[in-house]
Phi, psi and omega in degrees: 000147179235125176292124183255319176205159173219160182224136178243140180208103181090018180251114180049237184287353183264072184294321179258164183297127179228117179258133182237121175274129180234035183264063179219169179289321179232130179244127178240130176253111186237138177180166179288171177302142179066021180276340178117012181299313179292330178297323177299314180295321178296319179296318178294327175297321177299319180299320182281334190250345183060025176278148182289168180273145173279119189264348182205170178091187183297328182261022182306135182258338178278147185304125180290142176078005180251144175274113183244120181288147178302333182272358182292135176280121182269314181228132178227141179222147177237129180242138173269126182284142175266179185298323178297317177298317180296321178296324178298327182266355188299333182285346179274141177305128182067008180294329181291344180268353181293131181241333188236147172236122178247142177228135181231139176242125180264164181303322184280006177093353179290144180241133179237140179238148178211138174252138183230129350294154184292129176296149178266142179254142176280112183260009185297318179293322178296316180295322177296316178297320179299314179297320179297315180293325179294329179285335184283000000 
């Protein structure tokens, strides 16, 4: 997988939504002191580790002074799948067509994953079980 872009919203100095494209051979993060360069790296660490956000204290990670809803997406990332990833999904209906993997981290610690286009699931066994249970 290759990280193509990420978005921060309510994370440290990034109070408003900021989308960063990182689909290049060389990526340089340049800015003055306290501009948020280290915050970007910390946010990307969250995407890789699924650790929760520090909500208060000296090391608070959520933007200070902002009202952040528990359902707000703080960090979002989009990855382009490589051929090895696609082969792993090939056994799923429509799995061979999946190109993107998205991951979202919400303020409340919930993690969401999405494959695009979404694979289709065969629901015939579930529907058969449902009909059987309805007869009982």
